Amino acid sequence: MPPRIHPPSRTICSLREPQRSTPRQRQYATATAITPAASYGQMTASSPPIARHPPTQPPSYKPPEFRKSQLLRQYASLLKSTPLILLFQHNNLKANEWVGIRRELSAALQKVNAVRAAAGHTAEPLADAIKMQIIQTGIFAAALRVVEFYKPESQSSSSSIDPTDPATPSSATVPVFSSSGDGLTHTLSRAAHEAVADTRTAHALAPLLSGPLCLLTFPSVSPQHMKAALSILSPSPPKFPAPTRRANPGWHDAAIQSGLQKLLLLGARVEGKVFDVDGAKWVGSIDGGLEGLRAQLVAMLTSVGGGVTNTLESAGRSIYFTVEGRRTMLEDEQKEASGEMPKKP
């Protein structure tokens, strides 16, 4: 018997049949006022612009993420804030030689601090702030040219800050942008690069900036500390005698003597001025330091003033004596003529 096939129900047939689209009526929008789109100025006025560079890192001509750029900034800051720098050439010093030289230098500078404190000087001790460091010669030469030959103008009209002046503290606020709006004026800017592009041999230290170099930096000009440093690093009797073996036996060690033979004093930079070896030793040989130099200057000015005063007074005194002598002579002659005074034989 064949199977029974039931006809599909109406619900299933309705699902299988395609849905017929019912005609939709068109709707027409009424005329309304159309608001124009906001301009770019209106869009940016409400929200602040997105800064492409952080405020502490303005855009630079030299990429700031490179180590050379950071060394350039470091050397420029060092030159601006350090009034006294001694320049040495070093030739293949070993690590133990550097350690020994720095140890003996620190000990000699600490002795100067103790002597100054015993003498009653209230100035801050400088031994801990005096540093000896190896530099990259080419980058240091570029930083020196920027400091010496690049003079950015200041925004402030009341008090101008010269960032190239060694007396200017490193914490002083130096303008980042020029007042004319031409561009940036910091050390890594395009203006600084263009200003020193043709000054490679214009500086007085340029002939010395070759080969391996190291710097001995002083936070202030102190001839006493400078003399102690030269006696350790570059002794030259009689003004800069080397320490004796009894007073300082560590200085006579073989490692330190080997390292000192590889150190050569080239010159100095004092208050922005370049000194040769003789000039650097003259600064270190000032008796009494800056206080003694000021005392000598005061004594010289006092003696000059006293000499000028005596010269001026001597002219007036001679005229006074001449006039008084002539007046006395006339009075005597008048008395003789009137008979009040007997005539001289």
C-alpha atoms as a printed R data frame, in Angstrom:
    type eleno elety resid chain resno       x       y      z
1   ATOM     1    CA   MET     A     1   0.000   0.000  0.000
2   ATOM     2    CA   PRO     A     2   1.620   3.335 -0.996
3   ATOM     3    CA   PRO     A     3   2.400   5.845  1.790
4   ATOM     4    CA   ARG     A     4   0.057   8.607  2.356
5   ATOM     5    CA   ILE     A     5   1.221  12.079  1.403
6   ATOM     6    CA   HIS     A     6  -0.516  14.765  3.278
7   ATOM     7    CA   PRO     A     7  -0.906  18.060  1.506
8   ATOM     8    CA   PRO     A     8   1.030  20.934  3.085
9   ATOM     9    CA   SER     A     9  -0.862  23.121  5.402
10  ATOM    10    CA   ARG     A    10  -1.684  26.689  4.674
11  ATOM    11    CA   THR     A    11   0.849  27.989  7.232
12  ATOM    12    CA   ILE     A    12   3.720  26.194  5.509
13  ATOM    13    CA   CYS     A    13   2.614  27.422  2.136
14  ATOM    14    CA   SER     A    14   2.492  30.950  3.384
15  ATOM    15    CA   LEU     A    15   6.090  30.654  4.613
16  ATOM    16    CA   ARG     A    16   7.346  29.225  1.333
17  ATOM    17    CA   GLU     A    17   5.764  31.894 -0.816
18  ATOM    18    CA   PRO     A    18   7.912  35.018 -1.373
19  ATOM    19    CA   GLN     A    19   6.910  38.138  0.475
20  ATOM    20    CA   ARG     A    20   5.316  40.649 -1.752
21  ATOM    21    CA   SER     A    21   6.502  44.168 -1.274
22  ATOM    22    CA   THR     A    22   3.782  46.542 -0.472
23  ATOM    23    CA   PRO     A    23   3.940  49.873 -2.201
24  ATOM    24    CA   ARG     A    24   5.173  52.683  0.067
25  ATOM    25    CA   GLN     A    25   3.946  56.175 -0.170
26  ATOM    26    CA   ARG     A    26   6.497  58.860 -0.933
27  ATOM    27    CA   GLN     A    27   7.020  61.418  1.700
28  ATOM    28    CA   TYR     A    28   8.221  64.903  0.856
29  ATOM    29    CA   ALA     A    29  10.129  66.921  3.455
30  ATOM    30    CA   THR     A    30   9.010  70.445  4.024
31  ATOM    31    CA   ALA     A    31  11.412  73.308  3.370
32  ATOM    32    CA   THR     A    32  13.606  73.978  6.462
33  ATOM    33    CA   ALA     A    33  16.618  76.195  7.143
34  ATOM    34    CA   ILE     A    34  19.899  74.374  6.488
35  ATOM    35    CA   THR     A    35  22.729  75.127  8.930
36  ATOM    36    CA   PRO     A    36  26.088  75.555  7.136
37  ATOM    37    CA   ALA     A    37  28.996  73.337  8.167
38  ATOM    38    CA   ALA     A    38  31.436  74.722 10.753
39  ATOM    39    CA   SER     A    39  34.665  76.146  9.402
40  ATOM    40    CA   TYR     A    40  38.131  74.909 10.408
41  ATOM    41    CA   GLY     A    41  38.712  77.963 12.541
42  ATOM    42    CA   GLN     A    42  35.472  77.416 14.452
43  ATOM    43    CA   MET     A    43  36.331  73.768 14.998
44  ATOM    44    CA   THR     A    44  39.816  74.503 16.311
45  ATOM    45    CA   ALA     A    45  38.787  77.517 18.402
46  ATOM    46    CA   SER     A    46  36.899  75.490 20.941
47  ATOM    47    CA   SER     A    47  39.534  72.801 21.439
48  ATOM    48    CA   PRO     A    48  43.266  73.538 21.920
49  ATOM    49    CA   PRO     A    49  45.598  72.400 19.138
50  ATOM    50    CA   ILE     A    50  47.420  69.144 19.564
51  ATOM    51    CA   ALA     A    51  51.070  69.787 20.411
52  ATOM    52    CA   ARG     A    52  53.480  67.926 18.152
53  ATOM    53    CA   HIS     A    53  56.334  68.329 20.637
54  ATOM    54    CA   PRO     A    54  56.314  68.351 24.455
55  ATOM    55    CA   PRO     A    55  56.963  71.777 26.035
56  ATOM    56    CA   THR     A    56  60.259  70.583 27.534
57  ATOM    57    CA   GLN     A    57  61.591  69.426 24.150
58  ATOM    58    CA   PRO     A    58  61.123  71.962 21.338
59  ATOM    59    CA   PRO     A    59  61.678  70.833 17.752
60  ATOM    60    CA   SER     A    60  65.358  70.619 16.850
61  ATOM    61    CA   TYR     A    61  67.437  70.735 13.700
62  ATOM    62    CA   LYS     A    62  69.612  67.986 15.163
63  ATOM    63    CA   PRO     A    63  67.679  64.861 16.237
64  ATOM    64    CA   PRO     A    64  67.510  65.067 20.037
65  ATOM    65    CA   GLU     A    65  67.231  61.309 20.498
66  ATOM    66    CA   PHE     A    66  70.813  60.774 19.317
67  ATOM    67    CA   ARG     A    67  73.634  60.582 21.860
68  ATOM    68    CA   LYS     A    68  75.676  63.152 19.906
69  ATOM    69    CA   SER     A    69  72.897  65.725 20.268
70  ATOM    70    CA   GLN     A    70  72.654  65.174 24.001
71  ATOM    71    CA   LEU     A    71  76.442  65.466 24.348
72  ATOM    72    CA   LEU     A    72  76.337  68.729 22.399
73  ATOM    73    CA   ARG     A    73  73.741  70.129 24.806
74  ATOM    74    CA   GLN     A    74  75.700  68.871 27.804
75  ATOM    75    CA   TYR     A    75  78.979  70.420 26.642
76  ATOM    76    CA   ALA     A    76  77.287  73.724 25.780
77  ATOM    77    CA   SER     A    77  75.724  73.886 29.243
78  ATOM    78    CA   LEU     A    78  79.097  73.054 30.799
79  ATOM    79    CA   LEU     A    79  80.826  75.855 28.907
80  ATOM    80    CA   LYS     A    80  78.135  78.371 29.854
81  ATOM    81    CA   SER     A    81  78.106  77.553 33.556
82  ATOM    82    CA   THR     A    82  81.806  76.807 34.237
83  ATOM    83    CA   PRO     A    83  84.126  79.814 34.589
84  ATOM    84    CA   LEU     A    84  87.382  77.821 34.852
85  ATOM    85    CA   ILE     A    85  88.330  74.829 32.673
86  ATOM    86    CA   LEU     A    86  91.717  73.159 32.327
87  ATOM    87    CA   LEU     A    87  92.315  71.250 29.100
88  ATOM    88    CA   PHE     A    88  94.471  68.100 29.141
89  ATOM    89    CA   GLN     A    89  95.463  65.587 26.495
90  ATOM    90    CA   HIS     A    90  95.462  61.944 27.590
91  ATOM    91    CA   ASN     A    91  97.087  59.059 25.745
92  ATOM    92    CA   ASN     A    92  95.836  55.541 26.464
93  ATOM    93    CA   LEU     A    93  95.462  55.789 30.223
94  ATOM    94    CA   LYS     A    94  94.336  52.587 31.905
95  ATOM    95    CA   ALA     A    95  91.428  52.287 34.314
96  ATOM    96    CA   ASN     A    96  93.614  51.835 37.410
97  ATOM    97    CA   GLU     A    97  95.651  54.889 36.397
98  ATOM    98    CA   TRP     A    98  92.505  57.032 36.122
99  ATOM    99    CA   VAL     A    99  91.312  55.803 39.509
100 ATOM   100    CA   GLY     A   100  94.621  56.626 41.189
101 ATOM   101    CA   ILE     A   101  94.890  60.082 39.600
102 ATOM   102    CA   ARG     A   102  91.341  61.012 40.597
103 ATOM   103    CA   ARG     A   103  91.951  59.753 44.135
104 ATOM   104    CA   GLU     A   104  95.090  61.840 44.613
105 ATOM   105    CA   LEU     A   105  93.444  64.877 43.038
106 ATOM   106    CA   SER     A   106  90.461  64.626 45.369
107 ATOM   107    CA   ALA     A   107  92.715  64.275 48.418
108 ATOM   108    CA   ALA     A   108  94.742  67.367 47.452
109 ATOM   109    CA   LEU     A   109  91.604  69.441 46.898
110 ATOM   110    CA   GLN     A   110  90.166  68.350 50.244
111 ATOM   111    CA   LYS     A   111  93.335  69.597 51.942
112 ATOM   112    CA   VAL     A   112  92.793  73.004 50.334
113 ATOM   113    CA   ASN     A   113  89.252  73.060 51.714
114 ATOM   114    CA   ALA     A   114  90.564  72.277 55.196
115 ATOM   115    CA   VAL     A   115  93.206  75.026 54.983
116 ATOM   116    CA   ARG     A   116  90.652  77.588 53.823
117 ATOM   117    CA   ALA     A   117  88.227  76.586 56.566
118 ATOM   118    CA   ALA     A   118  90.973  76.913 59.193
119 ATOM   119    CA   ALA     A   119  91.829  80.371 57.855
120 ATOM   120    CA   GLY     A   120  88.244  81.502 58.391
121 ATOM   121    CA   HIS     A   121  86.945  81.520 54.807
122 ATOM   122    CA   THR     A   122  83.187  81.111 54.792
123 ATOM   123    CA   ALA     A   123  82.907  80.273 51.095
124 ATOM   124    CA   GLU     A   124  81.407  76.954 50.075
125 ATOM   125    CA   PRO     A   125  83.996  74.144 49.704
126 ATOM   126    CA   LEU     A   126  84.718  73.405 46.062
127 ATOM   127    CA   ALA     A   127  86.542  70.066 46.215
128 ATOM   128    CA   ASP     A   128  83.431  67.940 45.668
129 ATOM   129    CA   ALA     A   129  82.308  70.054 42.700
130 ATOM   130    CA   ILE     A   130  85.621  69.891 40.806
131 ATOM   131    CA   LYS     A   131  85.344  67.121 38.214
132 ATOM   132    CA   MET     A   132  87.678  65.502 35.717
133 ATOM   133    CA   GLN     A   133  85.961  63.980 32.677
134 ATOM   134    CA   ILE     A   134  86.844  62.647 29.238
135 ATOM   135    CA   ILE     A   135  85.127  64.394 26.322
136 ATOM   136    CA   GLN     A   136  84.330  63.687 22.687
137 ATOM   137    CA   THR     A   137  86.655  66.155 20.981
138 ATOM   138    CA   GLY     A   138  84.641  66.847 17.832
139 ATOM   139    CA   ILE     A   139  81.349  67.377 19.664
140 ATOM   140    CA   PHE     A   140  83.051  69.580 22.256
141 ATOM   141    CA   ALA     A   141  84.524  71.711 19.468
142 ATOM   142    CA   ALA     A   142  81.038  72.158 17.964
143 ATOM   143    CA   ALA     A   143  79.583  73.112 21.359
144 ATOM   144    CA   LEU     A   144  82.412  75.603 21.898
145 ATOM   145    CA   ARG     A   145  81.660  77.272 18.552
146 ATOM   146    CA   VAL     A   146  77.958  77.501 19.411
147 ATOM   147    CA   VAL     A   147  78.707  79.080 22.794
148 ATOM   148    CA   GLU     A   148  81.252  81.552 21.434
149 ATOM   149    CA   PHE     A   149  79.771  82.643 18.108
150 ATOM   150    CA   TYR     A   150  76.019  82.127 18.437
151 ATOM   151    CA   LYS     A   151  74.341  85.052 20.216
152 ATOM   152    CA   PRO     A   152  70.543  84.579 20.229
153 ATOM   153    CA   GLU     A   153  68.549  87.694 20.905
154 ATOM   154    CA   SER     A   154  66.520  87.881 24.109
155 ATOM   155    CA   GLN     A   155  62.781  88.390 24.387
156 ATOM   156    CA   SER     A   156  63.021  90.387 27.587
157 ATOM   157    CA   SER     A   157  63.670  94.097 27.021
158 ATOM   158    CA   SER     A   158  64.165  94.928 30.701
159 ATOM   159    CA   SER     A   159  66.771  92.316 31.586
160 ATOM   160    CA   SER     A   160  68.651  90.588 28.798
161 ATOM   161    CA   ILE     A   161  70.198  87.196 29.560
162 ATOM   162    CA   ASP     A   162  73.314  86.215 27.663
163 ATOM   163    CA   PRO     A   163  73.478  82.395 27.699
164 ATOM   164    CA   THR     A   164  77.102  82.488 26.497
165 ATOM   165    CA   ASP     A   165  78.288  84.446 29.521
166 ATOM   166    CA   PRO     A   166  80.026  82.140 32.017
167 ATOM   167    CA   ALA     A   167  78.611  84.276 34.857
168 ATOM   168    CA   THR     A   168  75.048  83.408 33.797
169 ATOM   169    CA   PRO     A   169  73.746  80.536 35.958
170 ATOM   170    CA   SER     A   170  72.660  77.401 34.164
171 ATOM   171    CA   SER     A   171  69.217  77.645 35.792
172 ATOM   172    CA   ALA     A   172  68.497  81.040 34.224
173 ATOM   173    CA   THR     A   173  65.539  81.248 31.851
174 ATOM   174    CA   VAL     A   174  66.819  81.589 28.297
175 ATOM   175    CA   PRO     A   175  64.253  82.328 25.539
176 ATOM   176    CA   VAL     A   176  63.533  79.399 23.252
177 ATOM   177    CA   PHE     A   177  61.949  81.455 20.464
178 ATOM   178    CA   SER     A   178  63.294  84.613 18.914
179 ATOM   179    CA   SER     A   179  61.321  87.806 19.418
180 ATOM   180    CA   SER     A   180  61.058  88.367 15.677
181 ATOM   181    CA   GLY     A   181  59.381  85.014 15.186
182 ATOM   182    CA   ASP     A   182  62.056  83.719 12.826
183 ATOM   183    CA   GLY     A   183  62.415  80.401 14.609
184 ATOM   184    CA   LEU     A   184  63.960  78.571 17.503
185 ATOM   185    CA   THR     A   185  67.122  79.743 19.222
186 ATOM   186    CA   HIS     A   186  68.245  76.822 21.395
187 ATOM   187    CA   THR     A   187  71.508  74.940 21.016
188 ATOM   188    CA   LEU     A   188  70.194  72.309 18.590
189 ATOM   189    CA   SER     A   189  68.203  74.742 16.428
190 ATOM   190    CA   ARG     A   190  68.775  75.472 12.765
191 ATOM   191    CA   ALA     A   191  69.748  79.057 13.601
192 ATOM   192    CA   ALA     A   192  72.574  77.842 15.839
193 ATOM   193    CA   HIS     A   193  73.757  75.410 13.160
194 ATOM   194    CA   GLU     A   194  73.836  78.075 10.452
195 ATOM   195    CA   ALA     A   195  75.512  80.645 12.708
196 ATOM   196    CA   VAL     A   196  78.582  78.463 13.332
197 ATOM   197    CA   ALA     A   197  78.798  76.664 10.002
198 ATOM   198    CA   ASP     A   198  81.854  78.665  8.836
199 ATOM   199    CA   THR     A   199  83.694  79.050 12.158
200 ATOM   200    CA   ARG     A   200  85.597  75.785 12.427
201 ATOM   201    CA   THR     A   201  89.030  77.413 12.841
202 ATOM   202    CA   ALA     A   202  87.970  80.812 14.198
203 ATOM   203    CA   HIS     A   203  88.308  80.017 17.891
204 ATOM   204    CA   ALA     A   204  91.591  80.323 19.762
205 ATOM   205    CA   LEU     A   205  91.237  76.783 21.171
206 ATOM   206    CA   ALA     A   206  90.687  75.263 17.726
207 ATOM   207    CA   PRO     A   207  94.365  74.199 17.233
208 ATOM   208    CA   LEU     A   208  94.246  72.287 20.539
209 ATOM   209    CA   LEU     A   209  90.972  70.454 19.921
210 ATOM   210    CA   SER     A   210  92.406  67.322 18.340
211 ATOM   211    CA   GLY     A   211  93.083  63.899 19.728
212 ATOM   212    CA   PRO     A   212  91.895  62.464 23.050
213 ATOM   213    CA   LEU     A   213  91.092  65.243 25.539
214 ATOM   214    CA   CYS     A   214  89.837  65.534 29.092
215 ATOM   215    CA   LEU     A   215  88.620  68.500 31.119
216 ATOM   216    CA   LEU     A   216  89.126  69.586 34.712
217 ATOM   217    CA   THR     A   217  86.196  71.867 35.544
218 ATOM   218    CA   PHE     A   218  85.932  74.286 38.479
219 ATOM   219    CA   PRO     A   219  82.593  75.804 39.584
220 ATOM   220    CA   SER     A   220  84.357  79.084 40.395
221 ATOM   221    CA   VAL     A   221  87.761  80.668 39.866
222 ATOM   222    CA   SER     A   222  89.866  79.536 42.836
223 ATOM   223    CA   PRO     A   223  93.641  79.886 42.372
224 ATOM   224    CA   GLN     A   224  94.296  77.819 45.537
225 ATOM   225    CA   HIS     A   225  92.390  74.799 44.194
226 ATOM   226    CA   MET     A   226  93.905  75.315 40.770
227 ATOM   227    CA   LYS     A   227  97.408  75.349 42.234
228 ATOM   228    CA   ALA     A   228  96.735  72.115 44.132
229 ATOM   229    CA   ALA     A   229  95.368  70.473 40.973
230 ATOM   230    CA   LEU     A   230  98.369  71.538 38.875
231 ATOM   231    CA   SER     A   231 100.759  70.289 41.563
232 ATOM   232    CA   ILE     A   232  99.168  66.847 41.245
233 ATOM   233    CA   LEU     A   233  98.489  66.655 37.493
234 ATOM   234    CA   SER     A   234 101.280  68.795 36.023
235 ATOM   235    CA   PRO     A   235 103.941  69.632 38.634
236 ATOM   236    CA   SER     A   236 106.541  72.235 37.731
237 ATOM   237    CA   PRO     A   237 108.733  73.567 40.557
238 ATOM   238    CA   PRO     A   238 109.178  76.026 42.157
239 ATOM   239    CA   LYS     A   239 105.606  77.412 41.927
240 ATOM   240    CA   PHE     A   240 103.885  74.028 41.540
241 ATOM   241    CA   PRO     A   241 106.085  71.533 43.387
242 ATOM   242    CA   ALA     A   242 105.169  67.862 43.419
243 ATOM   243    CA   PRO     A   243 104.203  66.383 46.802
244 ATOM   244    CA   THR     A   244 107.024  64.706 48.648
245 ATOM   245    CA   ARG     A   245 107.082  61.000 49.300
246 ATOM   246    CA   ARG     A   246 106.806  61.524 53.048
247 ATOM   247    CA   ALA     A   247 103.813  63.874 52.771
248 ATOM   248    CA   ASN     A   248 101.978  61.906 50.082
249 ATOM   249    CA   PRO     A   249 103.397  58.445 49.371
250 ATOM   250    CA   GLY     A   250 100.395  57.409 47.254
251 ATOM   251    CA   TRP     A   251 101.221  59.969 44.570
252 ATOM   252    CA   HIS     A   252 104.531  58.200 43.926
253 ATOM   253    CA   ASP     A   253 102.942  54.858 43.076
254 ATOM   254    CA   ALA     A   254 104.006  53.324 39.771
255 ATOM   255    CA   ALA     A   255 100.477  53.330 38.327
256 ATOM   256    CA   ILE     A   256  99.931  57.021 39.086
257 ATOM   257    CA   GLN     A   257 103.322  58.037 37.755
258 ATOM   258    CA   SER     A   258 102.680  56.085 34.573
259 ATOM   259    CA   GLY     A   259  99.340  57.830 34.134
260 ATOM   260    CA   LEU     A   260 100.756  61.300 34.797
261 ATOM   261    CA   GLN     A   261 103.352  60.789 32.106
262 ATOM   262    CA   LYS     A   262 100.487  60.352 29.633
263 ATOM   263    CA   LEU     A   263  98.750  63.585 30.709
264 ATOM   264    CA   LEU     A   264  99.698  66.858 29.027
265 ATOM   265    CA   LEU     A   265  98.380  70.300 29.994
266 ATOM   266    CA   LEU     A   266  97.326  72.188 26.841
267 ATOM   267    CA   GLY     A   267  95.678  75.370 28.117
268 ATOM   268    CA   ALA     A   268  92.795  76.844 30.065
269 ATOM   269    CA   ARG     A   269  89.578  78.770 29.584
270 ATOM   270    CA   VAL     A   270  89.071  81.329 32.360
271 ATOM   271    CA   GLU     A   271  85.947  83.513 32.375
272 ATOM   272    CA   GLY     A   272  85.521  83.018 28.633
273 ATOM   273    CA   LYS     A   273  89.159  83.910 27.862
274 ATOM   274    CA   VAL     A   274  91.699  81.448 26.441
275 ATOM   275    CA   PHE     A   275  95.032  81.032 28.255
276 ATOM   276    CA   ASP     A   276  98.058  79.018 27.226
277 ATOM   277    CA   VAL     A   277 100.070  76.887 29.652
278 ATOM   278    CA   ASP     A   278 102.017  79.856 31.042
279 ATOM   279    CA   GLY     A   279  98.822  81.877 31.451
280 ATOM   280    CA   ALA     A   280  97.087  79.017 33.230
281 ATOM   281    CA   LYS     A   281 100.016  78.669 35.633
282 ATOM   282    CA   TRP     A   282  99.965  82.431 36.241
283 ATOM   283    CA   VAL     A   283  96.328  82.205 37.324
284 ATOM   284    CA   GLY     A   284  97.170  79.342 39.655
285 ATOM   285    CA   SER     A   285 100.149  81.190 41.160
286 ATOM   286    CA   ILE     A   286  98.166  84.208 42.424
287 ATOM   287    CA   ASP     A   287  99.070  84.594 46.089
288 ATOM   288    CA   GLY     A   288  96.073  84.445 48.372
289 ATOM   289    CA   GLY     A   289  93.651  83.565 45.591
290 ATOM   290    CA   LEU     A   290  91.037  86.044 44.484
291 ATOM   291    CA   GLU     A   291  90.979  87.611 47.943
292 ATOM   292    CA   GLY     A   292  94.714  88.327 47.690
293 ATOM   293    CA   LEU     A   293  94.269  89.665 44.155
294 ATOM   294    CA   ARG     A   294  91.512  92.003 45.342
295 ATOM   295    CA   ALA     A   295  93.722  93.166 48.213
296 ATOM   296    CA   GLN     A   296  96.560  93.887 45.783
297 ATOM   297    CA   LEU     A   297  94.188  95.807 43.528
298 ATOM   298    CA   VAL     A   298  92.880  97.874 46.450
299 ATOM   299    CA   ALA     A   299  96.425  98.628 47.600
300 ATOM   300    CA   MET     A   300  97.458  99.638 44.098
301 ATOM   301    CA   LEU     A   301  94.448 101.925 43.676
302 ATOM   302    CA   THR     A   302  95.070 103.438 47.108
303 ATOM   303    CA   SER     A   303  98.718 104.110 46.292
304 ATOM   304    CA   VAL     A   304  97.795 105.608 42.942
305 ATOM   305    CA   GLY     A   305  95.188 107.827 44.591
306 ATOM   306    CA   GLY     A   306  97.647 108.879 47.284
307 ATOM   307    CA   GLY     A   307 100.262 109.707 44.656
308 ATOM   308    CA   VAL     A   308  97.799 111.807 42.657
309 ATOM   309    CA   THR     A   309  96.727 113.603 45.839
310 ATOM   310    CA   ASN     A   310 100.322 114.344 46.824
311 ATOM   311    CA   THR     A   311 101.084 115.630 43.328
312 ATOM   312    CA   LEU     A   312  98.105 117.969 43.328
313 ATOM   313    CA   GLU     A   313  98.801 119.120 46.891
314 ATOM   314    CA   SER     A   314 102.477 119.722 46.154
315 ATOM   315    CA   ALA     A   315 101.639 122.163 43.354
316 ATOM   316    CA   GLY     A   316  99.234 124.081 45.554
317 ATOM   317    CA   ARG     A   317 101.607 123.959 48.524
318 ATOM   318    CA   SER     A   318 104.484 125.401 46.476
319 ATOM   319    CA   ILE     A   319 102.283 128.246 45.234
320 ATOM   320    CA   TYR     A   320 101.145 128.956 48.806
321 ATOM   321    CA   PHE     A   321 104.697 129.101 50.127
322 ATOM   322    CA   THR     A   322 105.760 131.373 47.254
323 ATOM   323    CA   VAL     A   323 102.876 133.785 47.857
324 ATOM   324    CA   GLU     A   324 103.429 133.786 51.630
325 ATOM   325    CA   GLY     A   325 107.137 134.470 51.205
326 ATOM   326    CA   ARG     A   326 106.439 137.353 48.823
327 ATOM   327    CA   ARG     A   327 103.830 138.806 51.206
328 ATOM   328    CA   THR     A   328 106.241 138.671 54.133
329 ATOM   329    CA   MET     A   329 108.928 140.390 52.049
330 ATOM   330    CA   LEU     A   330 106.604 143.225 51.050
331 ATOM   331    CA   GLU     A   331 105.471 143.734 54.656
332 ATOM   332    CA   ASP     A   332 109.097 143.995 55.800
333 ATOM   333    CA   GLU     A   333 109.937 146.515 53.103
334 ATOM   334    CA   GLN     A   334 106.899 148.586 54.024
335 ATOM   335    CA   LYS     A   335 107.854 148.634 57.717
336 ATOM   336    CA   GLU     A   336 111.401 149.657 56.855
337 ATOM   337    CA   ALA     A   337 110.138 152.520 54.721
338 ATOM   338    CA   SER     A   338 107.875 153.825 57.508
339 ATOM   339    CA   GLY     A   339 110.626 153.616 60.116
340 ATOM   340    CA   GLU     A   340 108.889 151.068 62.312
341 ATOM   341    CA   MET     A   341 111.558 148.528 61.671
342 ATOM   342    CA   PRO     A   342 115.321 149.206 61.482
343 ATOM   343    CA   LYS     A   343 116.898 148.673 58.161
344 ATOM   344    CA   LYS     A   344 118.962 145.586 57.638
345 ATOM   345    CA   PRO     A   345 122.721 146.259 57.276
